[in-house]
C-alpha positions as protocol buffer text, in pm:
chain_id: "A"
residue {
  index: 1
  type: UNK
  ca { x: 6255 y: 9923 z: 12974 }
}
residue {
  index: 2
  type: UNK
  ca { x: 6528 y: 9944 z: 12697 }
}
residue {
  index: 3
  type: UNK
  ca { x: 6445 y: 9798 z: 12369 }
}
residue {
  index: 4
  type: UNK
  ca { x: 6698 y: 9534 z: 12221 }
}
residue {
  index: 5
  type: UNK
  ca { x: 6807 y: 9501 z: 11875 }
}
residue {
  index: 6
  type: UNK
  ca { x: 6727 y: 9180 z: 11705 }
}
residue {
  index: 7
  type: UNK
  ca { x: 7102 y: 9085 z: 11710 }
}
residue {
  index: 8
  type: UNK
  ca { x: 7141 y: 9143 z: 12071 }
}
residue {
  index: 9
  type: UNK
  ca { x: 6812 y: 8936 z: 12140 }
}
residue {
  index: 10
  type: UNK
  ca { x: 6951 y: 8661 z: 11935 }
}
residue {
  index: 11
  type: UNK
  ca { x: 7275 y: 8666 z: 12109 }
}
residue {
  index: 12
  type: UNK
  ca { x: 7104 y: 8676 z: 12460 }
}
residue {
  index: 13
  type: UNK
  ca { x: 6898 y: 8368 z: 12371 }
}
residue {
  index: 14
  type: UNK
  ca { x: 7205 y: 8172 z: 12270 }
}
residue {
  index: 15
  type: UNK
  ca { x: 7399 y: 8001 z: 12556 }
}
residue {
  index: 16
  type: UNK
  ca { x: 7728 y: 8156 z: 12620 }
}
residue {
  index: 17
  type: UNK
  ca { x: 8021 y: 7936 z: 12539 }
}
residue {
  index: 18
  type: UNK
  ca { x: 8330 y: 7919 z: 12760 }
}
residue {
  index: 19
  type: UNK
  ca { x: 8577 y: 7867 z: 12465 }
}
residue {
  index: 20
  type: UNK
  ca { x: 8550 y: 7871 z: 12107 }
}
residue {
  index: 21
  type: UNK
  ca { x: 8674 y: 7581 z: 11915 }
}
residue {
  index: 22
  type: UNK
  ca { x: 9038 y: 7583 z: 11751 }
}
residue {
  index: 23
  type: UNK
  ca { x: 8867 y: 7576 z: 11405 }
}
residue {
  index: 24
  type: UNK
  ca { x: 8673 y: 7887 z: 11494 }
}
residue {
  index: 25
  type: UNK
  ca { x: 8965 y: 8047 z: 11632 }
}
residue {
  index: 26
  type: UNK
  ca { x: 9182 y: 7983 z: 11324 }
}
residue {
  index: 27
  type: UNK
  ca { x: 8905 y: 8087 z: 11108 }
}
residue {
  index: 28
  type: UNK
  ca { x: 8880 y: 8422 z: 11273 }
}
residue {
  index: 29
  type: UNK
  ca { x: 9240 y: 8461 z: 11265 }
}
residue {
  index: 30
  type: UNK
  ca { x: 9262 y: 8383 z: 10898 }
}
residue {
  index: 31
  type: UNK
  ca { x: 8994 y: 8626 z: 10818 }
}
residue {
  index: 32
  type: UNK
  ca { x: 9156 y: 8884 z: 11023 }
}
residue {
  index: 33
  type: UNK
  ca { x: 9487 y: 8831 z: 10844 }
}
residue {
  index: 34
  type: UNK
  ca { x: 9312 y: 8834 z: 10507 }
}
residue {
  index: 35
  type: UNK
  ca { x: 9153 y: 9188 z: 10611 }
}
residue {
  index: 36
  type: UNK
  ca { x: 9486 y: 9331 z: 10735 }
}
residue {
  index: 37
  type: UNK
  ca { x: 9665 y: 9221 z: 10427 }
}
residue {
  index: 38
  type: UNK
  ca { x: 9415 y: 9385 z: 10195 }
}
residue {
  index: 39
  type: UNK
  ca { x: 9436 y: 9705 z: 10388 }
}
residue {
  index: 40
  type: UNK
  ca { x: 9812 y: 9702 z: 10373 }
}
residue {
  index: 41
  type: UNK
  ca { x: 9786 y: 9650 z: 9997 }
}
residue {
  index: 42
  type: UNK
  ca { x: 9568 y: 9941 z: 9964 }
}
residue {
  index: 43
  type: UNK
  ca { x: 9775 y: 10169 z: 10178 }
}
residue {
  index: 44
  type: UNK
  ca { x: 10074 y: 10068 z: 9949 }
}
residue {
  index: 45
  type: UNK
  ca { x: 9891 y: 10150 z: 9647 }
}
residue {
  index: 46
  type: UNK
  ca { x: 9781 y: 10489 z: 9771 }
}
residue {
  index: 47
  type: UNK
  ca { x: 10148 y: 10578 z: 9890 }
}
residue {
  index: 48
  type: UNK
  ca { x: 10287 y: 10458 z: 9557 }
}
residue {
  index: 49
  type: UNK
  ca { x: 10022 y: 10664 z: 9366 }
}
residue {
  index: 50
  type: UNK
  ca { x: 10123 y: 10975 z: 9578 }
}
residue {
  index: 51
  type: UNK
  ca { x: 10494 y: 10955 z: 9522 }
}
residue {
  index: 52
  type: UNK
  ca { x: 10433 y: 10893 z: 9142 }
}
residue {
  index: 53
  type: UNK
  ca { x: 10255 y: 11186 z: 9110 }
}
residue {
  index: 54
  type: UNK
  ca { x: 10541 y: 11385 z: 9295 }
}
residue {
  index: 55
  type: UNK
  ca { x: 10775 y: 11219 z: 9062 }
}
residue {
  index: 56
  type: UNK
  ca { x: 10568 y: 11313 z: 8763 }
}
residue {
  index: 57
  type: UNK
  ca { x: 10558 y: 11687 z: 8875 }
}
residue {
  index: 58
  type: UNK
  ca { x: 10942 y: 11679 z: 8913 }
}
residue {
  index: 59
  type: UNK
  ca { x: 10961 y: 11534 z: 8569 }
}
residue {
  index: 60
  type: UNK
  ca { x: 10733 y: 11793 z: 8433 }
}
residue {
  index: 61
  type: UNK
  ca { x: 10961 y: 12061 z: 8595 }
}
residue {
  index: 62
  type: UNK
  ca { x: 11261 y: 11898 z: 8415 }
}
residue {
  index: 63
  type: UNK
  ca { x: 11083 y: 11907 z: 8077 }
}
residue {
  index: 64
  type: UNK
  ca { x: 10933 y: 12266 z: 8125 }
}
residue {
  index: 65
  type: UNK
  ca { x: 11291 y: 12370 z: 8215 }
}
residue {
  index: 66
  type: UNK
  ca { x: 11434 y: 12219 z: 7915 }
}
residue {
  index: 67
  type: UNK
  ca { x: 11165 y: 12363 z: 7675 }
}
residue {
  index: 68
  type: UNK
  ca { x: 11175 y: 12718 z: 7834 }
}
residue {
  index: 69
  type: UNK
  ca { x: 11559 y: 12727 z: 7855 }
}
residue {
  index: 70
  type: UNK
  ca { x: 11564 y: 12613 z: 7465 }
}
residue {
  index: 71
  type: UNK
  ca { x: 11335 y: 12920 z: 7383 }
}
residue {
  index: 72
  type: UNK
  ca { x: 11513 y: 13163 z: 7588 }
}
residue {
  index: 73
  type: UNK
  ca { x: 11844 y: 13048 z: 7447 }
}
residue {
  index: 74
  type: UNK
  ca { x: 11727 y: 13066 z: 7072 }
}
residue {
  index: 75
  type: UNK
  ca { x: 11552 y: 13417 z: 7110 }
}
residue {
  index: 76
  type: UNK
  ca { x: 11776 y: 13612 z: 7377 }
}
residue {
  index: 77
  type: UNK
  ca { x: 12086 y: 13446 z: 7262 }
}
residue {
  index: 78
  type: UNK
  ca { x: 12043 y: 13612 z: 6917 }
}
residue {
  index: 79
  type: UNK
  ca { x: 11948 y: 13930 z: 7069 }
}
residue {
  index: 80
  type: UNK
  ca { x: 12241 y: 13939 z: 7314 }
}
residue {
  index: 81
  type: UNK
  ca { x: 12509 y: 13826 z: 7022 }
}
residue {
  index: 82
  type: UNK
  ca { x: 12376 y: 14103 z: 6822 }
}
residue {
  index: 83
  type: UNK
  ca { x: 12402 y: 14376 z: 7091 }
}
residue {
  index: 84
  type: UNK
  ca { x: 12752 y: 14262 z: 7200 }
}
residue {
  index: 85
  type: UNK
  ca { x: 12872 y: 14234 z: 6843 }
}
residue {
  index: 86
  type: UNK
  ca { x: 12853 y: 14601 z: 6828 }
}
residue {
  index: 87
  type: UNK
  ca { x: 13134 y: 14649 z: 7086 }
}
residue {
  index: 88
  type: UNK
  ca { x: 13337 y: 14327 z: 7040 }
}
residue {
  index: 89
  type: UNK
  ca { x: 13416 y: 14038 z: 6769 }
}
residue {
  index: 90
  type: UNK
  ca { x: 13095 y: 13839 z: 6699 }
}
residue {
  index: 91
  type: UNK
  ca { x: 13280 y: 13481 z: 6804 }
}
residue {
  index: 92
  type: UNK
  ca { x: 13343 y: 13642 z: 7152 }
}
residue {
  index: 93
  type: UNK
  ca { x: 12992 y: 13772 z: 7174 }
}
residue {
  index: 94
  type: UNK
  ca { x: 12849 y: 13437 z: 7091 }
}
residue {
  index: 95
  type: UNK
  ca { x: 13066 y: 13255 z: 7364 }
}
residue {
  index: 96
  type: UNK
  ca { x: 12976 y: 13505 z: 7632 }
}
residue {
  index: 97
  type: UNK
  ca { x: 12617 y: 13468 z: 7578 }
}
residue {
  index: 98
  type: UNK
  ca { x: 12657 y: 13083 z: 7566 }
}
residue {
  index: 99
  type: UNK
  ca { x: 12836 y: 13060 z: 7890 }
}
residue {
  index: 100
  type: UNK
  ca { x: 12570 y: 13277 z: 8040 }
}
residue {
  index: 101
  type: UNK
  ca { x: 12286 y: 13036 z: 7942 }
}
residue {
  index: 102
  type: UNK
  ca { x: 12488 y: 12748 z: 8050 }
}
residue {
  index: 103
  type: UNK
  ca { x: 12493 y: 12882 z: 8411 }
}
residue {
  index: 104
  type: UNK
  ca { x: 12094 y: 12934 z: 8373 }
}
residue {
  index: 105
  type: UNK
  ca { x: 12051 y: 12568 z: 8275 }
}
residue {
  index: 106
  type: UNK
  ca { x: 12274 y: 12449 z: 8556 }
}
residue {
  index: 107
  type: UNK
  ca { x: 12058 y: 12629 z: 8799 }
}
residue {
  index: 108
  type: UNK
  ca { x: 11747 y: 12487 z: 8673 }
}
residue {
  index: 109
  type: UNK
  ca { x: 11882 y: 12125 z: 8666 }
}
residue {
  index: 110
  type: UNK
  ca { x: 11980 y: 12184 z: 9026 }
}
residue {
  index: 111
  type: UNK
  ca { x: 11639 y: 12291 z: 9127 }
}
residue {
  index: 112
  type: UNK
  ca { x: 11477 y: 11974 z: 8944 }
}
residue {
  index: 113
  type: UNK
  ca { x: 11735 y: 11760 z: 9104 }
}
residue {
  index: 114
  type: UNK
  ca { x: 11646 y: 11882 z: 9450 }
}
residue {
  index: 115
  type: UNK
  ca { x: 11299 y: 11833 z: 9386 }
}
residue {
  index: 116
  type: UNK
  ca { x: 11347 y: 11480 z: 9264 }
}
residue {
  index: 117
  type: UNK
  ca { x: 11539 y: 11400 z: 9563 }
}
residue {
  index: 118
  type: UNK
  ca { x: 11210 y: 11445 z: 9793 }
}
residue {
  index: 119
  type: UNK
  ca { x: 11044 y: 11151 z: 9611 }
}
residue {
  index: 120
  type: UNK
  ca { x: 11065 y: 10834 z: 9810 }
}
residue {
  index: 121
  type: UNK
  ca { x: 11021 y: 10529 z: 9603 }
}
residue {
  index: 122
  type: UNK
  ca { x: 10947 y: 10307 z: 9951 }
}
residue {
  index: 123
  type: UNK
  ca { x: 10600 y: 10343 z: 10085 }
}
residue {
  index: 124
  type: UNK
  ca { x: 10712 y: 10448 z: 10428 }
}
residue {
  index: 125
  type: UNK
  ca { x: 10387 y: 10426 z: 10616 }
}
residue {
  index: 126
  type: UNK
  ca { x: 10298 y: 10066 z: 10480 }
}
residue {
  index: 127
  type: UNK
  ca { x: 10658 y: 9952 z: 10591 }
}
residue {
  index: 128
  type: UNK
  ca { x: 10601 y: 10090 z: 10928 }
}
residue {
  index: 129
  type: UNK
  ca { x: 10238 y: 9950 z: 10963 }
}
residue {
  index: 130
  type: UNK
  ca { x: 10380 y: 9606 z: 10847 }
}
residue {
  index: 131
  type: UNK
  ca { x: 10648 y: 9629 z: 11118 }
}
residue {
  index: 132
  type: UNK
  ca { x: 10391 y: 9704 z: 11380 }
}
residue {
  index: 133
  type: UNK
  ca { x: 10180 y: 9405 z: 11244 }
}
residue {
  index: 134
  type: UNK
  ca { x: 10493 y: 9167 z: 11273 }
}
residue {
  index: 135
  type: UNK
  ca { x: 10535 y: 9274 z: 11617 }
}
residue {
  index: 136
  type: UNK
  ca { x: 10191 y: 9232 z: 11725 }
}
residue {
  index: 137
  type: UNK
  ca { x: 10190 y: 8869 z: 11568 }
}
residue {
  index: 138
  type: UNK
  ca { x: 10496 y: 8781 z: 11770 }
}
residue {
  index: 139
  type: UNK
  ca { x: 10349 y: 8935 z: 12103 }
}
residue {
  index: 140
  type: UNK
  ca { x: 9945 y: 8958 z: 12050 }
}
residue {
  index: 141
  type: UNK
  ca { x: 9899 y: 9005 z: 12406 }
}
residue {
  index: 142
  type: UNK
  ca { x: 10127 y: 9313 z: 12458 }
}
C-alpha cells in the first residue's frame, strides 16, 4: 500500500469540483500574469547587465588604446624623429613619424568600433519571450 502525502490526502477528502468560479479563474490568471511579468523583468535586467558589461569592456579597450597610443607616440616618436633626423631634415622626420602613429591610431579605433558593434542595446531574449507570451494570450489553447 502506497503512502499518501498530507496534501494529497487533503485533496482526496475534498469533493471534486466540476468547474471553478469565474472569480477563482480570474484570480489564477492574474497571479500567473504577475509571476510572468516578474520573470520577464528579471530576464530583461539580466540581459541589460550582460550587454552593459560588453559595452564597458569595449569602452575600456578604447581608453586603453588611447593611453597606450599616447605613451607610444610620446617615447617612440621621439626616438624615431631623432633617428630619422640623422638622414634628413628634422621637420620631415617628425612628419613621417606622426603619419605612422596616425595609421596605428586608426587601426586601434577600427578594432574598438567593431567590438562596440557587437553590443545590442535591446534585450533580444526578453523581446522574443514577450512576443511568445502575447501570442499565447491571443490563442491560449494552441
